[in-house]
PDB file of C-alpha atoms in Angstrom:
ATOM      1  CA  MET A 456       0.000   0.000   0.000  1.00  0.00           C
ATOM      2  CA  LEU A 457       1.304   3.480  -0.882  1.00  0.00           C
ATOM      3  CA  PRO A 458       1.796   6.006   1.913  1.00  0.00           C
ATOM      4  CA  ARG A 459      -0.741   8.809   1.987  1.00  0.00           C
ATOM      5  CA  PHE A 460       0.530  12.046   0.418  1.00  0.00           C
ATOM      6  CA  LYS A 461       0.359  14.642   3.193  1.00  0.00           C
ATOM      7  CA  THR A 462       2.755  17.418   2.226  1.00  0.00           C
ATOM      8  CA  ASP A 463       4.095  19.440  -0.671  1.00  0.00           C
ATOM      9  CA  ASP A 464       7.685  18.202  -0.355  1.00  0.00           C
ATOM     10  CA  GLU A 465       9.869  15.534   1.236  1.00  0.00           C
ATOM     11  CA  GLU A 466      10.793  17.835   4.148  1.00  0.00           C
ATOM     12  CA  GLY A 467       7.181  17.939   5.289  1.00  0.00           C
ATOM     13  CA  LEU A 468       6.741  21.597   4.372  1.00  0.00           C
ATOM     14  CA  LYS A 469       3.547  22.933   2.900  1.00  0.00           C
ATOM     15  CA  TRP A 470       3.309  26.009   0.730  1.00  0.00           C
ATOM     16  CA  GLU A 471       1.868  27.989   3.665  1.00  0.00           C
ATOM     17  CA  ASP A 472       4.893  27.058   5.816  1.00  0.00           C
ATOM     18  CA  LEU A 473       7.170  28.855   3.382  1.00  0.00           C
ATOM     19  CA  GLY A 474       5.256  32.057   4.139  1.00  0.00           C
ATOM     20  CA  GLU A 475       6.422  31.741   7.742  1.00  0.00           C
ATOM     21  CA  GLY A 476      10.094  31.143   6.873  1.00  0.00           C
ATOM     22  CA  ALA A 477       9.821  27.527   7.986  1.00  0.00           C
ATOM     23  CA  ALA A 478      12.473  26.131   5.646  1.00  0.00           C
ATOM     24  CA  THR A 479      15.175  28.485   6.921  1.00  0.00           C
ATOM     25  CA  ILE A 480      14.122  28.249  10.559  1.00  0.00           C
ATOM     26  CA  MET A 481      14.035  24.441  10.328  1.00  0.00           C
ATOM     27  CA  GLY A 482      17.505  24.482   8.783  1.00  0.00           C
ATOM     28  CA  LEU A 483      18.843  26.564  11.666  1.00  0.00           C
ATOM     29  CA  ALA A 484      17.067  24.341  14.204  1.00  0.00           C
ATOM     30  CA  ARG A 485      18.633  21.265  12.591  1.00  0.00           C
ATOM     31  CA  LEU A 486      22.096  22.798  12.809  1.00  0.00           C
ATOM     32  CA  CYS A 487      21.513  23.473  16.517  1.00  0.00           C
ATOM     33  CA  GLY A 488      20.311  19.913  17.106  1.00  0.00           C
ATOM     34  CA  ARG A 489      23.233  18.382  15.248  1.00  0.00           C
ATOM     35  CA  SER A 490      25.767  20.498  17.104  1.00  0.00           C
ATOM     36  CA  MET A 491      24.245  19.429  20.435  1.00  0.00           C
ATOM     37  CA  SER A 492      24.747  15.783  19.500  1.00  0.00           C
ATOM     38  CA  TYR A 493      28.507  16.177  18.986  1.00  0.00           C
ATOM     39  CA  PHE A 494      30.779  15.340  21.895  1.00  0.00           C
ATOM     40  CA  GLU A 495      33.064  18.148  20.749  1.00  0.00           C
ATOM     41  CA  PRO A 496      31.323  20.921  18.789  1.00  0.00           C
ATOM     42  CA  LEU A 497      32.674  21.962  15.418  1.00  0.00           C
ATOM     43  CA  ILE A 498      35.287  24.683  15.353  1.00  0.00           C
ATOM     44  CA  VAL A 499      33.584  27.588  13.594  1.00  0.00           C
ATOM     45  CA  GLU A 500      35.077  30.948  12.714  1.00  0.00           C
ATOM     46  CA  LEU A 501      32.689  33.498  14.162  1.00  0.00           C
ATOM     47  CA  SER A 502      32.051  36.693  12.243  1.00  0.00           C
ATOM     48  CA  LEU A 503      31.717  40.108  13.849  1.00  0.00           C
ATOM     49  CA  GLU A 504      27.964  39.698  13.330  1.00  0.00           C
ATOM     50  CA  SER A 505      28.056  36.427  15.296  1.00  0.00           C
ATOM     51  CA  LYS A 506      29.919  38.136  18.110  1.00  0.00           C
ATOM     52  CA  ALA A 507      27.529  41.106  18.120  1.00  0.00           C
ATOM     53  CA  ILE A 508      24.577  38.730  18.490  1.00  0.00           C
ATOM     54  CA  LEU A 509      26.313  36.962  21.376  1.00  0.00           C
ATOM     55  CA  LEU A 510      27.122  40.207  23.154  1.00  0.00           C
ATOM     56  CA  ALA A 511      23.568  41.517  22.719  1.00  0.00           C
ATOM     57  CA  ALA A 512      22.193  38.240  24.133  1.00  0.00           C
ATOM     58  CA  LYS A 513      24.657  37.862  27.025  1.00  0.00           C
ATOM     59  CA  ASP A 514      22.165  38.753  29.777  1.00  0.00           C
ATOM     60  CA  ARG A 515      18.938  37.022  28.678  1.00  0.00           C
ATOM     61  CA  GLY A 516      20.131  34.600  26.020  1.00  0.00           C
ATOM     62  CA  VAL A 517      16.886  34.841  24.032  1.00  0.00           C
ATOM     63  CA  VAL A 518      17.024  35.030  20.233  1.00  0.00           C
ATOM     64  CA  GLU A 519      14.191  34.892  17.714  1.00  0.00           C
ATOM     65  CA  ILE A 520      14.360  34.486  13.973  1.00  0.00           C
ATOM     66  CA  ALA A 521      11.369  36.276  12.512  1.00  0.00           C
ATOM     67  CA  GLY A 522      10.062  38.291   9.605  1.00  0.00           C
ATOM     68  CA  LYS A 523       6.852  40.181   8.903  1.00  0.00           C
ATOM     69  CA  LYS A 524       5.110  38.331   6.110  1.00  0.00           C
ATOM     70  CA  ASN A 525       2.609  41.136   5.451  1.00  0.00           C
ATOM     71  CA  ALA A 526       5.094  44.023   5.432  1.00  0.00           C
ATOM     72  CA  PHE A 527       5.002  46.308   2.408  1.00  0.00           C
ATOM     73  CA  ASP A 528       8.784  46.602   1.972  1.00  0.00           C
ATOM     74  CA  SER A 529      10.516  43.465   0.710  1.00  0.00           C
ATOM     75  CA  VAL A 530      13.421  43.683   3.191  1.00  0.00           C
ATOM     76  CA  ASP A 531      10.939  44.079   6.050  1.00  0.00           C
ATOM     77  CA  ARG A 532       9.641  40.633   5.037  1.00  0.00           C
ATOM     78  CA  PHE A 533      13.123  39.091   5.352  1.00  0.00           C
ATOM     79  CA  LEU A 534      13.801  36.714   8.191  1.00  0.00           C
ATOM     80  CA  SER A 535      16.152  38.444  10.586  1.00  0.00           C
ATOM     81  CA  VAL A 536      17.758  38.096  14.006  1.00  0.00           C
ATOM     82  CA  HIS A 537      16.034  39.617  17.043  1.00  0.00           C
ATOM     83  CA  VAL A 538      17.716  39.499  20.462  1.00  0.00           C
ATOM     84  CA  GLU A 539      15.772  40.063  23.676  1.00  0.00           C
ATOM     85  CA  HIS A 540      18.301  42.094  25.648  1.00  0.00           C
ATOM     86  CA  LYS A 541      15.840  43.098  28.422  1.00  0.00           C
ATOM     87  CA  PRO A 542      12.413  41.626  29.190  1.00  0.00           C
ATOM     88  CA  ASP A 543      10.174  42.462  26.220  1.00  0.00           C
ATOM     89  CA  HIS A 544      12.871  44.692  24.642  1.00  0.00           C
ATOM     90  CA  PHE A 545      14.499  43.448  21.477  1.00  0.00           C
ATOM     91  CA  LEU A 546      17.388  44.500  19.308  1.00  0.00           C
ATOM     92  CA  SER A 547      16.430  43.806  15.702  1.00  0.00           C
ATOM     93  CA  PHE A 548      19.363  43.241  13.384  1.00  0.00           C
ATOM     94  CA  LYS A 549      17.452  44.321  10.298  1.00  0.00           C
ATOM     95  CA  ASN A 550      17.612  47.464   8.220  1.00  0.00           C
ATOM     96  CA  LYS A 551      15.705  47.859   4.981  1.00  0.00           C
ATOM     97  CA  SER A 552      18.355  50.252   3.651  1.00  0.00           C
ATOM     98  CA  ASP A 553      21.033  47.542   3.982  1.00  0.00           C
ATOM     99  CA  PRO A 554      19.642  44.109   3.050  1.00  0.00           C
ATOM    100  CA  GLU A 555      23.109  42.573   2.692  1.00  0.00           C
ATOM    101  CA  GLN A 556      24.013  43.411   6.282  1.00  0.00           C
ATOM    102  CA  THR A 557      20.662  42.014   7.432  1.00  0.00           C
ATOM    103  CA  ILE A 558      21.556  38.712   5.760  1.00  0.00           C
ATOM    104  CA  ARG A 559      25.082  38.817   7.221  1.00  0.00           C
ATOM    105  CA  PHE A 560      23.477  38.750  10.681  1.00  0.00           C
ATOM    106  CA  VAL A 561      21.394  35.711   9.702  1.00  0.00           C
ATOM    107  CA  ASP A 562      24.601  34.040   8.521  1.00  0.00           C
ATOM    108  CA  GLY A 563      26.299  35.052  11.783  1.00  0.00           C
ATOM    109  CA  PHE A 564      23.471  33.342  13.637  1.00  0.00           C
ATOM    110  CA  ARG A 565      23.912  30.242  11.453  1.00  0.00           C
ATOM    111  CA  ARG A 566      27.559  30.116  12.530  1.00  0.00           C
ATOM    112  CA  LEU A 567      26.479  30.275  16.191  1.00  0.00           C
ATOM    113  CA  CYS A 568      24.117  27.332  15.596  1.00  0.00           C
ATOM    114  CA  LEU A 569      26.835  25.323  13.865  1.00  0.00           C
ATOM    115  CA  GLY A 570      29.336  25.979  16.654  1.00  0.00           C
ATOM    116  CA  GLY A 571      26.987  24.871  19.431  1.00  0.00           C
ATOM    117  CA  PHE A 572      26.575  28.351  20.940  1.00  0.00           C
ATOM    118  CA  VAL A 573      22.818  28.401  20.318  1.00  0.00           C
ATOM    119  CA  MET A 574      20.047  25.862  20.823  1.00  0.00           C
ATOM    120  CA  HIS A 575      16.567  25.698  19.326  1.00  0.00           C
ATOM    121  CA  HIS A 576      13.490  25.597  21.542  1.00  0.00           C
ATOM    122  CA  MET A 577      10.223  25.978  19.632  1.00  0.00           C
ATOM    123  CA  HIS A 578       9.232  27.450  16.296  1.00  0.00           C
ATOM    124  CA  ARG A 579      11.318  30.628  15.869  1.00  0.00           C
ATOM    125  CA  GLU A 580      12.702  30.706  19.432  1.00  0.00           C
ATOM    126  CA  PHE A 581      16.333  29.993  20.228  1.00  0.00           C
ATOM    127  CA  SER A 582      18.630  30.658  23.174  1.00  0.00           C
ATOM    128  CA  LEU A 583      22.289  30.699  23.975  1.00  0.00           C
ATOM    129  CA  THR A 584      23.734  27.459  25.294  1.00  0.00           C
ATOM    130  CA  VAL A 585      26.016  27.343  28.329  1.00  0.00           C
ATOM    131  CA  SER A 586      29.020  27.726  26.030  1.00  0.00           C
ATOM    132  CA  GLY A 587      27.215  30.589  24.275  1.00  0.00           C
ATOM    133  CA  PHE A 588      26.732  32.465  27.552  1.00  0.00           C
ATOM    134  CA  GLU A 589      30.364  31.819  28.507  1.00  0.00           C
ATOM    135  CA  LEU A 590      31.695  33.068  25.173  1.00  0.00           C
ATOM    136  CA  ALA A 591      29.370  36.098  25.209  1.00  0.00           C
ATOM    137  CA  ARG A 592      30.935  37.285  28.468  1.00  0.00           C
ATOM    138  CA  THR A 593      34.386  37.388  26.826  1.00  0.00           C
ATOM    139  CA  ILE A 594      33.465  39.664  23.904  1.00  0.00           C
ATOM    140  CA  ALA A 595      34.589  43.266  24.181  1.00  0.00           C
ATOM    141  CA  THR A 596      32.006  45.877  23.220  1.00  0.00           C
ATOM    142  CA  ASP A 597      34.632  47.807  21.233  1.00  0.00           C
ATOM    143  CA  GLU A 598      35.184  44.790  18.980  1.00  0.00           C
ATOM    144  CA  VAL A 599      31.558  44.776  17.773  1.00  0.00           C
ATOM    145  CA  ARG A 600      30.429  48.379  18.391  1.00  0.00           C
ATOM    146  CA  GLU A 601      29.967  49.097  14.670  1.00  0.00           C
ATOM    147  CA  LYS A 602      27.863  45.956  14.180  1.00  0.00           C
ATOM    148  CA  LEU A 603      25.754  46.702  17.275  1.00  0.00           C
ATOM    149  CA  SER A 604      24.975  50.160  15.879  1.00  0.00           C
ATOM    150  CA  PHE A 605      23.098  48.411  13.048  1.00  0.00           C
ATOM    151  CA  ALA A 606      20.492  47.075  15.500  1.00  0.00           C
ATOM    152  CA  VAL A 607      17.211  48.854  16.107  1.00  0.00           C
ATOM    153  CA  GLU A 608      15.514  48.613  19.505  1.00  0.00           C
ATOM    154  CA  THR A 609      11.909  47.457  19.564  1.00  0.00           C
ATOM    155  CA  SER A 610       9.586  46.729  22.446  1.00  0.00           C
ATOM    156  CA  HIS A 611       7.341  44.140  20.855  1.00  0.00           C
ATOM    157  CA  GLN A 612       7.546  40.503  19.952  1.00  0.00           C
ATOM    158  CA  PHE A 613       7.353  39.341  16.373  1.00  0.00           C
TER     159      PHE A 613
END
């Protein structure tokens, strides 16, 4: 007997899931899960964007990957990195005038996942791991000041 066809692709994603950024978020979640299964995490060269994310997250450790699917501007619809640096206060590493830098922050987050510095929780929610918190405390603000200036503070969840 043939299995029942339930989805649009072999990954289990439906067309509607793509409108939520599911493919990218699932890819990041998989990297986090794989890195947690290694006895010794992979050695990953962290970018300045990776380090800026770590420093921004050093106190709370909460990171979300989100976009606004109904935004008018195309870059506003991009998935981007949002760090909760105080309760209900986020730094959004997204700027519609610089889409390349927005994507560099997503890649910086990918490197953190690969290196075992971030773990996935549910849907778009991630956090620093113990090693992520430890590394974050060693980063000097001066090293990433320019990258941190890219972030915009928001007081709402995505």
